[in-house]
Each structure stands twice: as C-alpha cells, then as structure tokens.
Amino acid sequence: MKIIGLNASPKGKDSNTLRLVNAVLAGAKDAGAETELVDIYTLRIEHCTACGTCYAKGECTLLDDFPDLFESMMNADGIVLGAPNYVDCVPAPMKAVFDRMADAIHCQMLTGKFGCSVCTAGGSGEHEVVGYMNKVLMTLGANVVGGIGVAIGRDPAALGKAEKEARELGKRLARSIRGEISYPEQDEGHRQRREYFCQLVKNNKDKFAHEYDWYVQMGWMK
C-alpha cells in the first residue's frame, strides 16, 4: 500500500500546509502504508495548451516533470493533496498539475484509488479549497475519504489540533485502501461518470483514439 502526498506551498520546510500533509502521511504510515512526499514547487510543470495530443496519442507535447509526477500518482493507492488558500483556490503550480490531467479525467484513470485533501488559510476559504481539491480527485475517479481545512489567522493554535485530525485522516485513508471502509454513493457516482465519458470518447473516436483504446482495454466500452 503506497500513499503519495502533494504539497503545493511555496514555503518549503516552513509551510503550515506541509505540516498537515505530513500528518496525514504519518497517520497512514502508522496504519502500514509506504508514503512519499512531493513538493510541487520543486517541479517544473508547464501550462496545458489544450492541443489534444493526450486525447489522441496518450502523450504530451510539453517536456517537463509532469510525466514522472503522474506516474508516481498512478503507482500509488492513495493520494493526499495539500495547498494553502490562494484567493479561494489552489496556488498556480497545483492548478497546472490539474489542468494537465484532462486525459486522465476522460479515462477515469484514478479509478480504484482513494484520496483526501488538506488546506491552510489565513482567515477563511479553507473549506472551499478542500472541497475543490476533493472534487478534482472524484472527477479523476478516486474515492474521497475526507478533508481538513484550518484558518490559522483566526486561531494560531488551531494548527496543532488540525495536525491530530490529519493523522486520523491518514489512518482512515489507509483503512479505506484496505477495503475496511466503503463508499457506495461515490461508487455509484463514478459508475455514472464512466458511462458519460465512455459515450463522449465513443462519439469522438477519431479524435480520441488513445482514449477509445483505453476504454476497450479496461473493458468499459459499451
């Protein structure tokens, strides 16, 4: 069982968001998981140009660190997303990662994986950002096990409490991966989403050749 944590804070080792991501990973490790931490700000992730090559060939024309990051995500059973609140959204490097995953969304490539999100903020918006990141995970096909947002500006002591909650969230993530916790409503949502994208890919078979082959290979093409 492997869980990867993505931290999208520019503050490096001084990042409050990093403390939450590390707490989730520590809880998961306590529950038997192998963990990996990735600092998004150390990577070069170019902006998506909407060329459509990934739909057609399963490749990207941009040469940067995204392929290695995505491979690590695909090799993981669980994914933890961490970001500070930047105007009620994630910082640009994390958004760039999301934007490069259009092909993965069409193909529902995170099906069978589990994830969660954490966010730190100064005064507000933390829960909105957690909700956004968790929605991204679900849109990619993953089941979401929870999330934690904390506004440190209102109460600096709140971060310590949030770290304890994050550690428990990591344990829940590991338990979910082991099959000890089920998410039937999310599973049904994923089924409906796969059917939608399957039809989309089928209707655009000529343009989305790679994605059509993916659905056939997965046994999802109807």
Short mmCIF file of the C-alpha atoms (twelve columns), coordinates in Angstrom:
data_MODEL
# 
_entry.id   MODEL 
# 
loop_
_atom_site.group_PDB 
_atom_site.id 
_atom_site.type_symbol 
_atom_site.label_atom_id 
_atom_site.label_alt_id 
_atom_site.label_comp_id 
_atom_site.label_asym_id 
_atom_site.label_seq_id 
_atom_site.Cartn_x 
_atom_site.Cartn_y 
_atom_site.Cartn_z 
_atom_site.pdbx_PDB_model_num 
ATOM 1   C CA . MET A 1   0.000   0.000  0.000   1 
ATOM 2   C CA . LYS A 2   1.548   3.262  -1.138  1 
ATOM 3   C CA . ILE A 3   0.298   6.788  -0.495  1 
ATOM 4   C CA . ILE A 4   1.710   9.904  -2.126  1 
ATOM 5   C CA . GLY A 5   1.316   13.413 -0.737  1 
ATOM 6   C CA . LEU A 6   1.474   16.503 -2.961  1 
ATOM 7   C CA . ASN A 7   2.260   19.767 -1.189  1 
ATOM 8   C CA . ALA A 8   1.621   22.962 -3.142  1 
ATOM 9   C CA . SER A 9   3.077   25.582 -0.832  1 
ATOM 10  C CA . PRO A 10  5.980   27.869 -1.772  1 
ATOM 11  C CA . LYS A 11  7.255   27.985 1.811   1 
ATOM 12  C CA . GLY A 12  9.210   24.751 1.770   1 
ATOM 13  C CA . LYS A 13  10.022  23.334 5.202   1 
ATOM 14  C CA . ASP A 14  8.327   26.343 6.839   1 
ATOM 15  C CA . SER A 15  4.983   25.520 5.213   1 
ATOM 16  C CA . ASN A 16  1.981   25.090 7.504   1 
ATOM 17  C CA . THR A 17  0.288   23.118 4.755   1 
ATOM 18  C CA . LEU A 18  3.278   20.786 4.755   1 
ATOM 19  C CA . ARG A 19  2.653   20.079 8.426   1 
ATOM 20  C CA . LEU A 20  -0.854  18.885 7.601   1 
ATOM 21  C CA . VAL A 21  0.258   16.790 4.630   1 
ATOM 22  C CA . ASN A 22  2.994   15.194 6.733   1 
ATOM 23  C CA . ALA A 23  0.485   14.482 9.494   1 
ATOM 24  C CA . VAL A 24  -1.785  12.645 7.050   1 
ATOM 25  C CA . LEU A 25  1.172   10.658 5.744   1 
ATOM 26  C CA . ALA A 26  2.306   9.871  9.298   1 
ATOM 27  C CA . GLY A 27  -1.133  8.515  10.161  1 
ATOM 28  C CA . ALA A 28  -1.131  6.414  7.010   1 
ATOM 29  C CA . LYS A 29  2.342   5.125  7.843   1 
ATOM 30  C CA . ASP A 30  1.146   4.202  11.336  1 
ATOM 31  C CA . ALA A 31  -1.527  2.143  9.599   1 
ATOM 32  C CA . GLY A 32  1.021   0.283  7.497   1 
ATOM 33  C CA . ALA A 33  1.363   2.383  4.363   1 
ATOM 34  C CA . GLU A 34  4.505   3.298  2.460   1 
ATOM 35  C CA . THR A 35  4.493   7.041  1.906   1 
ATOM 36  C CA . GLU A 36  6.081   9.568  -0.435  1 
ATOM 37  C CA . LEU A 37  6.069   13.375 -0.256  1 
ATOM 38  C CA . VAL A 38  6.320   15.601 -3.334  1 
ATOM 39  C CA . ASP A 39  6.925   19.352 -3.154  1 
ATOM 40  C CA . ILE A 40  5.137   20.681 -6.238  1 
ATOM 41  C CA . TYR A 41  7.168   23.896 -6.106  1 
ATOM 42  C CA . THR A 42  10.369  21.963 -6.815  1 
ATOM 43  C CA . LEU A 43  8.939   20.667 -10.105 1 
ATOM 44  C CA . ARG A 44  8.624   22.289 -13.496 1 
ATOM 45  C CA . ILE A 45  5.031   21.895 -14.635 1 
ATOM 46  C CA . GLU A 46  4.200   23.758 -17.840 1 
ATOM 47  C CA . HIS A 47  0.703   25.074 -18.564 1 
ATOM 48  C CA . CYS A 48  -1.629  22.943 -20.661 1 
ATOM 49  C CA . THR A 49  -2.006  24.273 -24.231 1 
ATOM 50  C CA . ALA A 50  -5.219  22.326 -24.997 1 
ATOM 51  C CA . CYS A 51  -3.621  20.782 -28.097 1 
ATOM 52  C CA . GLY A 52  -5.493  17.493 -27.637 1 
ATOM 53  C CA . THR A 53  -2.469  15.271 -28.247 1 
ATOM 54  C CA . CYS A 54  -3.073  13.396 -24.989 1 
ATOM 55  C CA . TYR A 55  -6.595  12.504 -26.160 1 
ATOM 56  C CA . ALA A 56  -5.318  11.167 -29.455 1 
ATOM 57  C CA . LYS A 57  -1.997  9.573  -28.515 1 
ATOM 58  C CA . GLY A 58  -1.799  9.404  -24.713 1 
ATOM 59  C CA . GLU A 59  1.251   11.647 -24.872 1 
ATOM 60  C CA . CYS A 60  2.002   15.286 -24.088 1 
ATOM 61  C CA . THR A 61  3.969   17.651 -26.293 1 
ATOM 62  C CA . LEU A 62  5.335   19.525 -23.260 1 
ATOM 63  C CA . LEU A 63  8.670   18.387 -21.853 1 
ATOM 64  C CA . ASP A 64  8.793   18.852 -18.086 1 
ATOM 65  C CA . ASP A 65  8.371   16.995 -14.784 1 
ATOM 66  C CA . PHE A 66  4.675   16.175 -15.153 1 
ATOM 67  C CA . PRO A 67  5.058   12.661 -16.642 1 
ATOM 68  C CA . ASP A 68  7.167   11.485 -13.692 1 
ATOM 69  C CA . LEU A 69  4.741   13.014 -11.200 1 
ATOM 70  C CA . PHE A 70  1.750   11.432 -12.894 1 
ATOM 71  C CA . GLU A 71  3.496   8.050  -12.987 1 
ATOM 72  C CA . SER A 72  4.055   8.299  -9.222  1 
ATOM 73  C CA . MET A 73  0.375   9.093  -8.733  1 
ATOM 74  C CA . MET A 74  -0.654  6.146  -10.898 1 
ATOM 75  C CA . ASN A 75  1.640   3.839  -8.915  1 
ATOM 76  C CA . ALA A 76  0.049   4.944  -5.621  1 
ATOM 77  C CA . ASP A 77  -3.039  3.542  -3.952  1 
ATOM 78  C CA . GLY A 78  -3.801  6.801  -2.161  1 
ATOM 79  C CA . ILE A 79  -3.258  10.479 -2.933  1 
ATOM 80  C CA . VAL A 80  -3.112  13.382 -0.481  1 
ATOM 81  C CA . LEU A 81  -3.486  16.891 -1.874  1 
ATOM 82  C CA . GLY A 82  -2.279  19.844 0.187   1 
ATOM 83  C CA . ALA A 83  -2.492  23.535 -0.663  1 
ATOM 84  C CA . PRO A 84  -2.806  26.916 1.026   1 
ATOM 85  C CA . ASN A 85  -5.769  29.098 0.114   1 
ATOM 86  C CA . TYR A 86  -4.867  31.409 -2.773  1 
ATOM 87  C CA . VAL A 87  -7.964  33.549 -3.468  1 
ATOM 88  C CA . ASP A 88  -10.337 30.683 -2.673  1 
ATOM 89  C CA . CYS A 89  -8.404  28.243 -4.870  1 
ATOM 90  C CA . VAL A 90  -5.095  26.393 -5.057  1 
ATOM 91  C CA . PRO A 91  -1.747  28.014 -5.993  1 
ATOM 92  C CA . ALA A 92  -0.893  28.096 -9.697  1 
ATOM 93  C CA . PRO A 93  1.540   25.111 -9.700  1 
ATOM 94  C CA . MET A 94  -1.154  22.782 -8.311  1 
ATOM 95  C CA . LYS A 95  -3.714  24.120 -10.777 1 
ATOM 96  C CA . ALA A 96  -1.214  23.477 -13.566 1 
ATOM 97  C CA . VAL A 97  -0.999  19.844 -12.422 1 
ATOM 98  C CA . PHE A 98  -4.789  19.530 -12.510 1 
ATOM 99  C CA . ASP A 99  -5.023  21.136 -15.948 1 
ATOM 100 C CA . ARG A 100 -2.552  18.598 -17.359 1 
ATOM 101 C CA . MET A 101 -4.843  15.720 -16.333 1 
ATOM 102 C CA . ALA A 102 -7.656  16.200 -18.842 1 
ATOM 103 C CA . ASP A 103 -6.841  12.852 -20.465 1 
ATOM 104 C CA . ALA A 104 -6.838  11.190 -17.043 1 
ATOM 105 C CA . ILE A 105 -10.289 12.659 -16.375 1 
ATOM 106 C CA . HIS A 106 -11.712 11.389 -19.661 1 
ATOM 107 C CA . CYS A 107 -10.224 7.963  -18.929 1 
ATOM 108 C CA . GLN A 108 -11.075 7.996  -15.204 1 
ATOM 109 C CA . MET A 109 -7.520  6.886  -14.524 1 
ATOM 110 C CA . LEU A 110 -7.691  7.163  -10.733 1 
ATOM 111 C CA . THR A 111 -10.474 4.579  -10.550 1 
ATOM 112 C CA . GLY A 112 -9.858  2.293  -7.577  1 
ATOM 113 C CA . LYS A 113 -7.694  4.819  -5.752  1 
ATOM 114 C CA . PHE A 114 -8.530  6.818  -2.631  1 
ATOM 115 C CA . GLY A 115 -7.644  10.355 -1.650  1 
ATOM 116 C CA . CYS A 116 -8.119  13.308 0.668   1 
ATOM 117 C CA . SER A 117 -7.194  16.985 0.831   1 
ATOM 118 C CA . VAL A 118 -5.905  19.494 3.368   1 
ATOM 119 C CA . CYS A 119 -5.721  23.275 3.274   1 
ATOM 120 C CA . THR A 120 -4.411  26.086 5.460   1 
ATOM 121 C CA . ALA A 121 -5.664  29.653 5.229   1 
ATOM 122 C CA . GLY A 122 -5.174  32.959 6.947   1 
ATOM 123 C CA . GLY A 123 -8.728  33.973 7.633   1 
ATOM 124 C CA . SER A 124 -11.220 31.981 5.553   1 
ATOM 125 C CA . GLY A 125 -11.911 29.873 2.485   1 
ATOM 126 C CA . GLU A 126 -10.103 26.781 3.701   1 
ATOM 127 C CA . HIS A 127 -13.133 24.511 3.395   1 
ATOM 128 C CA . GLU A 128 -13.889 25.717 -0.123  1 
ATOM 129 C CA . VAL A 129 -10.357 24.839 -1.226  1 
ATOM 130 C CA . VAL A 130 -10.557 21.413 0.404   1 
ATOM 131 C CA . GLY A 131 -13.864 20.854 -1.366  1 
ATOM 132 C CA . TYR A 132 -12.353 21.886 -4.692  1 
ATOM 133 C CA . MET A 133 -9.368  19.552 -4.399  1 
ATOM 134 C CA . ASN A 134 -11.561 16.656 -3.305  1 
ATOM 135 C CA . LYS A 135 -13.854 17.299 -6.261  1 
ATOM 136 C CA . VAL A 136 -10.836 17.070 -8.560  1 
ATOM 137 C CA . LEU A 137 -9.964  13.686 -7.048  1 
ATOM 138 C CA . MET A 138 -13.520 12.452 -7.538  1 
ATOM 139 C CA . THR A 139 -13.624 13.770 -11.112 1 
ATOM 140 C CA . LEU A 140 -10.497 11.705 -11.807 1 
ATOM 141 C CA . GLY A 141 -12.219 8.581  -10.463 1 
ATOM 142 C CA . ALA A 142 -10.884 8.355  -6.902  1 
ATOM 143 C CA . ASN A 143 -12.976 7.875  -3.774  1 
ATOM 144 C CA . VAL A 144 -12.574 10.693 -1.249  1 
ATOM 145 C CA . VAL A 145 -12.222 9.746  2.420   1 
ATOM 146 C CA . GLY A 146 -12.340 13.252 3.940   1 
ATOM 147 C CA . GLY A 147 -10.550 16.548 4.231   1 
ATOM 148 C CA . ILE A 148 -9.267  19.115 6.726   1 
ATOM 149 C CA . GLY A 149 -9.132  22.874 6.414   1 
ATOM 150 C CA . VAL A 150 -7.836  25.258 9.064   1 
ATOM 151 C CA . ALA A 151 -7.724  29.060 9.250   1 
ATOM 152 C CA . ILE A 152 -4.615  29.824 11.274  1 
ATOM 153 C CA . GLY A 153 -5.037  33.583 11.233  1 
ATOM 154 C CA . ARG A 154 -8.148  33.341 13.375  1 
ATOM 155 C CA . ASP A 155 -6.501  30.960 15.843  1 
ATOM 156 C CA . PRO A 156 -2.776  30.080 15.558  1 
ATOM 157 C CA . ALA A 157 -3.290  27.200 17.996  1 
ATOM 158 C CA . ALA A 158 -5.756  25.574 15.610  1 
ATOM 159 C CA . LEU A 159 -2.952  24.103 13.513  1 
ATOM 160 C CA . GLY A 160 -1.908  21.733 16.285  1 
ATOM 161 C CA . LYS A 161 -5.441  20.399 16.612  1 
ATOM 162 C CA . ALA A 162 -5.710  20.072 12.850  1 
ATOM 163 C CA . GLU A 163 -2.492  18.018 12.762  1 
ATOM 164 C CA . LYS A 164 -4.048  15.482 15.136  1 
ATOM 165 C CA . GLU A 165 -7.141  15.307 12.951  1 
ATOM 166 C CA . ALA A 166 -4.940  14.954 9.870   1 
ATOM 167 C CA . ARG A 167 -3.158  11.992 11.407  1 
ATOM 168 C CA . GLU A 168 -6.507  10.287 11.953  1 
ATOM 169 C CA . LEU A 169 -7.448  11.130 8.371   1 
ATOM 170 C CA . GLY A 170 -4.311  9.329  7.212   1 
ATOM 171 C CA . LYS A 171 -5.346  6.237  9.134   1 
ATOM 172 C CA . ARG A 172 -8.794  6.395  7.552   1 
ATOM 173 C CA . LEU A 173 -7.181  6.677  4.141   1 
ATOM 174 C CA . ALA A 174 -5.149  3.526  4.763   1 
ATOM 175 C CA . ARG A 175 -8.189  1.663  6.099   1 
ATOM 176 C CA . SER A 176 -10.173 2.667  3.028   1 
ATOM 177 C CA . ILE A 177 -7.457  1.353  0.732   1 
ATOM 178 C CA . ARG A 178 -7.526  -1.952 2.613   1 
ATOM 179 C CA . GLY A 179 -11.269 -2.170 1.980   1 
ATOM 180 C CA . GLU A 180 -12.325 -1.672 5.591   1 
ATOM 181 C CA . ILE A 181 -14.469 1.383  4.719   1 
ATOM 182 C CA . SER A 182 -16.784 1.528  1.712   1 
ATOM 183 C CA . TYR A 183 -18.242 4.468  -0.206  1 
ATOM 184 C CA . PRO A 184 -21.301 3.170  -2.111  1 
ATOM 185 C CA . GLU A 185 -22.647 6.608  -3.062  1 
ATOM 186 C CA . GLN A 186 -19.296 7.635  -4.522  1 
ATOM 187 C CA . ASP A 187 -19.018 4.294  -6.316  1 
ATOM 188 C CA . GLU A 188 -22.354 4.926  -7.998  1 
ATOM 189 C CA . GLY A 189 -21.279 8.432  -8.953  1 
ATOM 190 C CA . HIS A 190 -18.118 7.026  -10.516 1 
ATOM 191 C CA . ARG A 191 -20.141 4.462  -12.463 1 
ATOM 192 C CA . GLN A 192 -22.321 7.193  -13.919 1 
ATOM 193 C CA . ARG A 193 -19.300 9.360  -14.706 1 
ATOM 194 C CA . ARG A 194 -17.559 6.488  -16.515 1 
ATOM 195 C CA . GLU A 195 -20.667 5.933  -18.617 1 
ATOM 196 C CA . TYR A 196 -20.741 9.628  -19.520 1 
ATOM 197 C CA . PHE A 197 -17.085 9.749  -20.553 1 
ATOM 198 C CA . CYS A 198 -17.370 6.409  -22.327 1 
ATOM 199 C CA . GLN A 199 -20.062 7.879  -24.552 1 
ATOM 200 C CA . LEU A 200 -18.037 11.065 -25.037 1 
ATOM 201 C CA . VAL A 201 -14.993 9.073  -26.121 1 
ATOM 202 C CA . LYS A 202 -17.083 6.816  -28.342 1 
ATOM 203 C CA . ASN A 203 -18.649 9.807  -30.074 1 
ATOM 204 C CA . ASN A 204 -15.173 11.264 -30.704 1 
ATOM 205 C CA . LYS A 205 -13.407 8.027  -31.556 1 
ATOM 206 C CA . ASP A 206 -11.407 9.514  -34.418 1 
ATOM 207 C CA . LYS A 207 -10.065 12.425 -32.336 1 
ATOM 208 C CA . PHE A 208 -9.741  10.472 -29.069 1 
ATOM 209 C CA . ALA A 209 -8.063  7.312  -30.431 1 
ATOM 210 C CA . HIS A 210 -5.905  6.719  -27.358 1 
ATOM 211 C CA . GLU A 211 -8.853  7.167  -25.016 1 
ATOM 212 C CA . TYR A 212 -11.026 4.827  -27.069 1 
ATOM 213 C CA . ASP A 213 -8.317  2.156  -26.836 1 
ATOM 214 C CA . TRP A 214 -8.103  2.780  -23.067 1 
ATOM 215 C CA . TYR A 215 -11.816 2.134  -22.585 1 
ATOM 216 C CA . VAL A 216 -11.611 -1.022 -24.663 1 
ATOM 217 C CA . GLN A 217 -8.593  -2.207 -22.689 1 
ATOM 218 C CA . MET A 218 -10.337 -1.551 -19.375 1 
ATOM 219 C CA . GLY A 219 -13.459 -3.379 -20.533 1 
ATOM 220 C CA . TRP A 220 -15.573 -0.252 -20.106 1 
ATOM 221 C CA . MET A 221 -16.525 0.351  -23.728 1 
ATOM 222 C CA . LYS A 222 -20.156 -0.488 -24.396 1 
# 
